[in-house]
Structure formats: C-alpha cells, structure tokens
Amino acid sequence: MKVFATRVIPEEGLKLLQRAGVIVTQWTELRDLTPEELIAHCKDHDALLYAGGRKIDRAFMEHCRHLKVISLLSVGYDNVDVKAATELGLPVTNTPGVLSSATADIAFLLMLAVSRKAFYHHKRIINDEWGFSTPTANLGIEIEGKTLGIWGLGNIGYVMAKRCRDAFGMKIIYCNRERNEAAEKELQAVQVSFEGLLQQSDVLSVHTSLTAETKEKFNKEAFDKMKPTAIFINAARGGIHNETDLIAALQQGRIWGAGLDVTNPEPMQPGNPLLDMPTVAVLPHIGSATVETRNAMSRIAAQNIIAAFEGKPLPNPVNHIYSL
Ligand code: 8YV
C-alpha cells in the first residue's frame, strides 16, 4: 500500500509506516501542492497523510474517492471539508491527546512575551537600540494574581489554565458550552458567560476549534467589551479573530496587547501593522512544533493509516461529527 504526504513527516511516524510495509511518498518542496498536483499524486496512492497545505475540499475528494483514509497530522480538522468527506464515504482521522502541553506552552510564552514586550525589546537590540530612554518608557505589565479567561476549556485550555494558576497564582474563569468540573475542582475555575469572560479577563486565551460558530467570534464588538489593559492570546486558529478589528482595537487602546501563534490569514503578510506594535507577539503556528510532540502526532497519524489499510476500526476518526 502507498501513502502520499503533503509535507515531510516526522521520523517516528515514517518509520512506523515503513515497518508496516507501507510505501511513503513525501512532498518535499517548500511551496504547497496545487490542487491538480495533489489529485495527480493521490490518484496512485491509497491514503493521504495531510500535514499542511491547501484545504482538502470536495472537488479533490470527488477525484480521490478510492483513498482509504485522509490522515491528518493535526488535532484540528478545519483544513478538510469533513462534511463532504463523510458524504463521499471518505474516512478522516486526526491526532488528538498529544499536543496539549506543547500548544499550551506557546500560549503561556506569548502571554509573558506580550506582558513584558519581549519581542519588541529583542527587535530593538537587533536594531542596536539598547535599553530604556527613561525609567517609565517601554514598561510592561505583570501577570501575578491577575485573571486568566479561557474560551474553550478543553485539553489545551486546561493545561494553559494549570500553568497560569500554578506559576502566577492567576484566577481562572472560562466560557464553554459545557461545564468543566475537573477544572473547577482542580483549578478552582469559574464558568462565566462570554460577556463575563470579555469583561473580567486580564488575559483572554482562545482554545476552541474553528467552526462556523467560532469563526471571527473575536471581532470589534468583542474587543470593545474587553479591558483596555487586557491581553488577547490566540494559539488555536487565526480564523477565530477578525484581524482588522484586532489591529484597530490595539491601535485605539481598547485592548493592551495580543499574542498570536495563528493569524488570519496565514501566513501573515509582510508589513502587517501587528508586527510593529510593542505589545504584540506573533509566531508562525508553531504550537505543536516540538520534536517530542510532532513525533507523537506522526505515530498516531501512521497508526490511523495502518488501521485503515488493515480494515480495522480507525483509532481517531472525525467523521462522526456529522454522524454519518
Ligand atoms: C498544526 C495544529 O496543524 O494540530 C493542530 O491542529 O494546528 C498544529 O498541530 C500542525 O503542526 C501542522 O502539521
């Protein structure tokens, strides 16, 4: 059996596939495959290992209905039209449960980097502009004892909340569709409304998936309700914030700072005003980008493929969200 991968895949997943006798073709160019190239490559492969690139849409799937599985190297599955896949009988799988710590670490890093303007100061040193002009210039703000608001207190949100509670004694509030009783018990987290989250958070960190409901949920109306001293963190999906509204909110002082591991759109274009703001920190979607986590993800992606090839139940299907 043969797998086509849209990116070079981490070693441990590759080895797992090869030990199972699977032939793996990896797209090694830095540019994304065109839709036509992806179809052409998948025509003579039995599975797709999607590790980034253009969205996998219905048009692709209608040309590649022979695939035994579309195995994502990610926990998020917004880069695939899962509804279409389910209607066309194409299994889609993801890699849950292994990237919560790595991604929460990036959210935590961004919170600190923004609060102390770290990326701005680093850039000043690179530009040979060392130090402060006066004792009150370029000051940051402190995190100790402040309120962390989590939108989407799932696995990643829980780790972020625990890091912040344990390290900085932060008060945890959250807004979820359902209660997170473990967080309430272990972290003394308090469930609040979306309005309450906006009004009470000193740091508001987003940890939801990107869906029709969450798309651009953080827009002008939301930012207007946040504290002018608040920091907005998004290490989930760029599509959850409206970037034009975010830029305006920062420029007009309606919020204090923003830390983004995801942008809208991606990649962020040169000259984006966010890149010149002292209270903004931007990273290129590296939430899961550690040796340990990417290897763990690739092992799961490989296991999903092997199960599909062996006709066994898929360990991590996502089609059920459309209950077909
Ligand atoms: C990247 C992520 O997608 O898992 C997710 O949903 O956003 C990240 O892990 C992944 O690193 C791309 O291969």
Short mmCIF file of C-alpha atoms and ligand atoms in Angstrom, two decimals:
data_model
loop_
_atom_site.label_atom_id
_atom_site.label_comp_id
_atom_site.label_asym_id
_atom_site.label_seq_id
_atom_site.Cartn_x
_atom_site.Cartn_y
_atom_site.Cartn_z
CA MET A 1 0.00 0.00 0.00
CA LYS A 2 1.13 3.59 -0.70
CA VAL A 3 0.70 6.88 1.20
CA PHE A 4 1.17 10.37 -0.16
CA ALA A 5 2.19 13.02 2.43
CA THR A 6 1.75 16.73 1.73
CA ARG A 7 4.85 17.54 3.80
CA VAL A 8 7.92 15.69 5.03
CA ILE A 9 6.65 13.79 8.06
CA PRO A 10 8.35 13.30 11.44
CA GLU A 11 10.69 10.32 11.67
CA GLU A 12 8.76 8.15 14.11
CA GLY A 13 5.60 8.11 12.03
CA LEU A 14 7.59 7.46 8.86
CA LYS A 15 9.36 4.53 10.48
CA LEU A 16 6.08 3.07 11.74
CA LEU A 17 4.65 3.13 8.22
CA GLN A 18 7.77 1.68 6.63
CA ARG A 19 7.93 -1.11 9.22
CA ALA A 20 4.35 -1.95 8.25
CA GLY A 21 5.47 -2.27 4.64
CA VAL A 22 3.82 0.97 3.52
CA ILE A 23 5.47 2.93 0.71
CA VAL A 24 5.55 6.65 1.62
CA THR A 25 5.89 9.47 -0.91
CA GLN A 26 6.59 12.86 0.72
CA TRP A 27 6.14 16.24 -0.90
CA THR A 28 9.48 17.90 -0.12
CA GLU A 29 9.13 21.25 -1.92
CA LEU A 30 8.61 24.32 0.27
CA ARG A 31 5.68 25.51 -1.85
CA ASP A 32 2.23 24.00 -1.44
CA LEU A 33 0.96 21.49 -3.96
CA THR A 34 -1.52 22.84 -6.47
CA PRO A 35 -4.96 21.16 -6.39
CA GLU A 36 -4.11 19.48 -9.70
CA GLU A 37 -0.77 18.16 -8.39
CA LEU A 38 -2.40 16.81 -5.24
CA ILE A 39 -5.01 14.93 -7.26
CA ALA A 40 -2.38 13.57 -9.64
CA HIS A 41 -0.24 12.30 -6.78
CA CYS A 42 -3.14 10.80 -4.86
CA LYS A 43 -4.51 9.02 -7.90
CA ASP A 44 -1.89 6.28 -7.50
CA HIS A 45 -1.75 6.26 -3.71
CA ASP A 46 -4.05 4.52 -1.25
CA ALA A 47 -4.07 7.12 1.54
CA LEU A 48 -3.29 10.80 2.07
CA LEU A 49 -1.29 11.98 5.07
CA TYR A 50 -2.21 15.65 5.27
CA ALA A 51 0.48 17.65 7.08
CA GLY A 52 -0.41 21.11 5.82
CA GLY A 53 -1.19 22.97 2.61
CA ARG A 54 -4.36 24.00 0.80
CA LYS A 55 -7.72 22.95 2.20
CA ILE A 56 -8.81 19.45 1.23
CA ASP A 57 -12.15 20.20 -0.44
CA ARG A 58 -14.99 18.31 -2.07
CA ALA A 59 -13.53 18.79 -5.55
CA PHE A 60 -10.37 16.94 -4.50
CA MET A 61 -12.32 14.19 -2.80
CA GLU A 62 -14.54 13.54 -5.80
CA HIS A 63 -11.36 12.74 -7.76
CA CYS A 64 -9.90 10.59 -4.98
CA ARG A 65 -12.77 8.56 -3.57
CA HIS A 66 -10.51 5.48 -3.68
CA LEU A 67 -8.46 6.74 -0.71
CA LYS A 68 -8.83 4.51 2.31
CA VAL A 69 -8.23 7.39 4.71
CA ILE A 70 -7.25 11.06 4.92
CA SER A 71 -4.98 11.04 7.95
CA LEU A 72 -4.36 14.49 9.40
CA LEU A 73 -1.11 15.39 11.14
CA SER A 74 -3.07 17.73 13.40
CA VAL A 75 -5.78 17.75 16.01
CA GLY A 76 -7.70 20.48 14.19
CA TYR A 77 -9.64 19.33 11.15
CA ASP A 78 -10.85 22.62 9.72
CA ASN A 79 -8.42 22.19 6.82
CA VAL A 80 -10.56 19.37 5.46
CA ASP A 81 -14.21 19.52 4.36
CA VAL A 82 -15.19 16.74 6.76
CA LYS A 83 -18.88 17.02 5.83
CA ALA A 84 -18.04 16.36 2.18
CA ALA A 85 -15.68 13.55 3.14
CA THR A 86 -18.37 11.91 5.22
CA GLU A 87 -20.97 12.24 2.46
CA LEU A 88 -18.49 10.72 -0.02
CA GLY A 89 -17.60 7.90 2.37
CA LEU A 90 -14.03 9.09 2.92
CA PRO A 91 -12.69 8.46 6.44
CA VAL A 92 -10.82 11.37 8.05
CA THR A 93 -8.67 10.99 11.17
CA ASN A 94 -6.74 13.36 13.42
CA THR A 95 -4.08 13.24 16.16
CA PRO A 96 -5.69 14.16 19.49
CA GLY A 97 -4.34 13.99 23.02
CA VAL A 98 -0.63 14.55 22.41
CA LEU A 99 -0.17 18.25 21.67
CA SER A 100 -1.92 19.92 24.61
CA SER A 101 1.25 20.71 26.58
CA ALA A 102 3.29 21.95 23.63
CA THR A 103 0.48 24.19 22.42
CA ALA A 104 -0.34 25.49 25.91
CA ASP A 105 3.35 26.28 26.38
CA ILE A 106 3.21 28.54 23.33
CA ALA A 107 0.12 30.33 24.67
CA PHE A 108 1.92 30.77 28.00
CA LEU A 109 5.07 32.01 26.23
CA LEU A 110 3.02 34.53 24.22
CA MET A 111 1.30 35.81 27.38
CA LEU A 112 4.66 36.52 29.01
CA ALA A 113 6.26 37.88 25.84
CA VAL A 114 3.41 40.36 25.37
CA SER A 115 3.22 41.37 29.03
CA ARG A 116 6.88 42.37 29.04
CA LYS A 117 7.12 43.50 25.41
CA ALA A 118 9.89 40.92 24.97
CA PHE A 119 9.77 40.57 21.17
CA TYR A 120 9.78 44.38 20.81
CA HIS A 121 12.85 44.75 23.02
CA HIS A 122 14.58 41.90 21.21
CA LYS A 123 13.95 43.63 17.91
CA ARG A 124 15.36 46.90 19.34
CA ILE A 125 18.56 45.13 20.31
CA ILE A 126 18.87 43.69 16.80
CA ASN A 127 18.44 47.27 15.56
CA ASP A 128 21.17 48.44 18.00
CA GLU A 129 18.72 50.38 20.16
CA TRP A 130 19.68 49.12 23.61
CA GLY A 131 17.82 49.90 26.86
CA PHE A 132 15.25 52.35 28.12
CA SER A 133 15.13 56.03 27.30
CA THR A 134 13.63 56.83 30.74
CA PRO A 135 12.53 54.81 33.85
CA THR A 136 8.94 54.98 32.65
CA ALA A 137 9.42 54.15 28.96
CA ASN A 138 8.59 50.77 27.39
CA LEU A 139 7.27 49.31 30.61
CA GLY A 140 5.41 46.02 30.67
CA ILE A 141 2.64 44.80 32.96
CA GLU A 142 2.64 41.99 35.50
CA ILE A 143 0.70 38.74 35.39
CA GLU A 144 0.91 37.63 39.05
CA GLY A 145 -2.57 37.19 40.58
CA LYS A 146 -4.40 38.52 37.51
CA THR A 147 -7.44 36.82 35.91
CA LEU A 148 -6.99 34.37 33.05
CA GLY A 149 -10.08 33.86 30.89
CA ILE A 150 -10.15 30.70 28.76
CA TRP A 151 -12.51 30.48 25.80
CA GLY A 152 -12.76 26.75 25.18
CA LEU A 153 -11.55 24.96 28.30
CA GLY A 154 -10.71 21.62 26.72
CA ASN A 155 -7.43 19.71 26.87
CA ILE A 156 -5.19 22.57 25.71
CA GLY A 157 -7.11 25.22 27.63
CA TYR A 158 -6.83 23.12 30.80
CA VAL A 159 -3.03 22.91 30.54
CA MET A 160 -2.80 26.66 29.90
CA ALA A 161 -5.01 27.35 32.92
CA LYS A 162 -2.96 24.99 35.12
CA ARG A 163 0.33 26.59 34.01
CA CYS A 164 -1.05 30.06 34.80
CA ARG A 165 -2.61 29.08 38.11
CA ASP A 166 0.48 27.19 39.31
CA ALA A 167 3.09 29.67 38.06
CA PHE A 168 1.38 33.01 38.66
CA GLY A 169 -1.49 32.30 41.01
CA MET A 170 -3.89 33.53 38.37
CA LYS A 171 -7.64 33.34 38.94
CA ILE A 172 -9.20 31.11 36.25
CA ILE A 173 -12.52 31.86 34.58
CA TYR A 174 -13.80 30.08 31.49
CA CYS A 175 -16.57 30.03 28.92
CA ASN A 176 -17.56 26.65 27.47
CA ARG A 177 -20.65 25.06 26.03
CA GLU A 178 -20.47 22.56 28.88
CA ARG A 179 -19.06 22.71 32.41
CA ASN A 180 -15.51 21.53 33.03
CA GLU A 181 -15.90 20.09 36.50
CA ALA A 182 -12.28 18.87 36.64
CA ALA A 183 -11.01 22.41 36.12
CA GLU A 184 -13.49 23.75 38.65
CA LYS A 185 -12.29 21.20 41.22
CA GLU A 186 -8.56 21.18 40.45
CA LEU A 187 -8.02 24.78 39.40
CA GLN A 188 -10.94 26.49 41.16
CA ALA A 189 -12.03 27.63 37.72
CA VAL A 190 -15.31 29.53 37.49
CA GLN A 191 -17.62 29.23 34.48
CA VAL A 192 -18.82 32.58 33.15
CA SER A 193 -20.77 33.86 30.17
CA PHE A 194 -18.98 35.07 27.04
CA GLU A 195 -19.76 38.64 28.13
CA GLY A 196 -18.32 37.91 31.56
CA LEU A 197 -15.19 36.45 30.01
CA LEU A 198 -14.69 39.60 27.93
CA GLN A 199 -15.31 41.95 30.85
CA GLN A 200 -13.33 40.13 33.56
CA SER A 201 -10.26 38.72 31.78
CA ASP A 202 -6.87 40.38 32.20
CA VAL A 203 -5.53 37.72 29.82
CA LEU A 204 -8.05 36.08 27.46
CA SER A 205 -6.73 32.94 25.80
CA VAL A 206 -8.60 31.19 22.98
CA HIS A 207 -8.55 27.37 22.83
CA THR A 208 -11.50 26.40 20.67
CA SER A 209 -11.59 24.74 17.26
CA LEU A 210 -12.52 26.78 14.20
CA THR A 211 -16.15 26.19 13.27
CA ALA A 212 -18.98 28.22 11.75
CA GLU A 213 -19.92 29.22 15.31
CA THR A 214 -16.43 30.31 16.40
CA LYS A 215 -15.36 31.97 13.14
CA GLU A 216 -14.37 35.59 13.87
CA LYS A 217 -16.08 35.43 17.26
CA PHE A 218 -13.44 37.93 18.43
CA ASN A 219 -14.40 40.97 16.44
CA LYS A 220 -14.88 44.69 17.19
CA GLU A 221 -17.92 44.00 19.34
CA ALA A 222 -15.96 41.54 21.47
CA PHE A 223 -12.79 43.60 21.72
CA ASP A 224 -14.86 46.67 22.73
CA LYS A 225 -16.05 44.76 25.81
CA MET A 226 -12.57 43.73 26.97
CA LYS A 227 -10.48 45.69 29.47
CA PRO A 228 -8.17 48.32 27.93
CA THR A 229 -5.42 46.59 29.94
CA ALA A 230 -6.31 43.13 28.59
CA ILE A 231 -4.06 40.79 26.59
CA PHE A 232 -5.64 38.63 23.86
CA ILE A 233 -3.95 35.29 23.12
CA ASN A 234 -4.79 33.03 20.17
CA ALA A 235 -2.86 29.77 19.80
CA ALA A 236 -5.87 27.97 18.29
CA ARG A 237 -6.95 29.19 14.85
CA GLY A 238 -6.48 32.57 13.25
CA GLY A 239 -9.99 32.45 11.84
CA ILE A 240 -11.37 32.85 15.36
CA HIS A 241 -10.38 36.54 15.41
CA ASN A 242 -11.09 39.29 12.91
CA GLU A 243 -7.60 40.64 12.32
CA THR A 244 -8.69 44.05 11.03
CA ASP A 245 -10.75 44.54 14.20
CA LEU A 246 -7.86 43.31 16.35
CA ILE A 247 -5.44 45.78 14.76
CA ALA A 248 -7.92 48.64 15.30
CA ALA A 249 -8.57 47.63 18.92
CA LEU A 250 -4.83 47.68 19.62
CA GLN A 251 -4.19 50.92 17.73
CA GLN A 252 -7.04 52.64 19.60
CA GLY A 253 -6.01 51.27 23.01
CA ARG A 254 -9.21 49.29 23.52
CA ILE A 255 -7.05 46.32 24.47
CA TRP A 256 -3.41 46.41 25.63
CA GLY A 257 -1.73 43.59 23.76
CA ALA A 258 -2.05 40.43 21.68
CA GLY A 259 -0.09 37.21 21.36
CA LEU A 260 -0.77 35.19 18.20
CA ASP A 261 0.55 31.80 17.18
CA VAL A 262 -2.10 31.78 14.48
CA THR A 263 -3.09 34.63 12.18
CA ASN A 264 -5.90 35.45 9.78
CA PRO A 265 -4.87 34.84 7.06
CA GLU A 266 -1.79 32.60 7.32
CA PRO A 267 0.97 33.24 6.52
CA MET A 268 0.90 36.80 7.86
CA GLN A 269 1.89 39.20 5.10
CA PRO A 270 4.97 41.47 5.47
CA GLY A 271 4.05 44.99 6.57
CA ASN A 272 1.17 43.84 8.76
CA PRO A 273 0.76 46.61 11.41
CA LEU A 274 0.76 43.97 14.17
CA LEU A 275 4.45 43.35 13.50
CA ASP A 276 5.33 46.91 14.54
CA MET A 277 3.36 47.04 17.77
CA PRO A 278 5.43 46.82 21.01
CA THR A 279 2.64 44.91 22.83
CA VAL A 280 2.17 42.29 20.14
CA ALA A 281 3.99 38.96 19.73
CA VAL A 282 3.45 36.82 16.63
CA LEU A 283 4.68 33.27 15.97
CA PRO A 284 4.19 31.18 12.79
CA HIS A 285 1.77 28.50 14.02
CA ILE A 286 4.35 26.51 15.97
CA GLY A 287 2.05 25.32 18.76
CA SER A 288 2.82 21.66 18.25
CA ALA A 289 6.29 22.18 16.77
CA THR A 290 8.48 20.22 19.15
CA VAL A 291 10.43 17.04 18.40
CA GLU A 292 8.50 15.11 21.02
CA THR A 293 5.04 16.29 20.04
CA ARG A 294 5.41 16.08 16.28
CA ASN A 295 6.80 12.55 16.61
CA ALA A 296 3.87 11.60 18.83
CA MET A 297 1.44 13.11 16.31
CA SER A 298 3.12 11.29 13.43
CA ARG A 299 2.89 7.98 15.28
CA ILE A 300 -0.86 8.47 15.65
CA ALA A 301 -1.27 9.56 12.02
CA ALA A 302 0.61 6.44 10.97
CA GLN A 303 -1.49 4.20 13.22
CA ASN A 304 -4.65 5.66 11.68
CA ILE A 305 -3.35 4.80 8.21
CA ILE A 306 -2.25 1.30 9.13
CA ALA A 307 -5.64 0.57 10.71
CA ALA A 308 -7.36 1.75 7.54
CA PHE A 309 -5.13 -0.45 5.38
CA GLU A 310 -5.80 -3.44 7.62
CA GLY A 311 -9.54 -2.85 7.57
CA LYS A 312 -9.59 -2.34 11.33
CA PRO A 313 -11.56 0.34 13.26
CA LEU A 314 -9.89 3.73 12.96
CA PRO A 315 -8.33 4.89 16.27
CA ASN A 316 -9.15 8.61 15.74
CA PRO A 317 -11.99 9.19 13.29
CA VAL A 318 -13.54 12.66 12.99
CA ASN A 319 -16.38 11.87 10.55
CA HIS A 320 -18.72 11.16 13.45
CA ILE A 321 -19.18 14.91 13.93
CA TYR A 322 -21.58 14.56 11.00
CA SER A 323 -22.92 11.32 12.48
CA LEU A 324 -22.91 9.56 9.13
C1 8YV B 1 -0.60 22.14 13.11
C2 8YV B 1 -2.33 22.38 14.70
O1 8YV B 1 -1.75 21.88 12.42
O2 8YV B 1 -2.73 20.19 15.41
C3 8YV B 1 -3.24 21.25 15.01
O3 8YV B 1 -4.46 21.46 14.85
O4 8YV B 1 -2.75 23.49 14.50
C4 8YV B 1 -0.88 22.17 14.58
O5 8YV B 1 -0.53 20.98 15.19
C5 8YV B 1 0.36 21.06 12.74
O6 8YV B 1 1.51 21.35 13.37
C6 8YV B 1 0.55 21.04 11.21
O7 8YV B 1 1.11 19.84 10.84
#
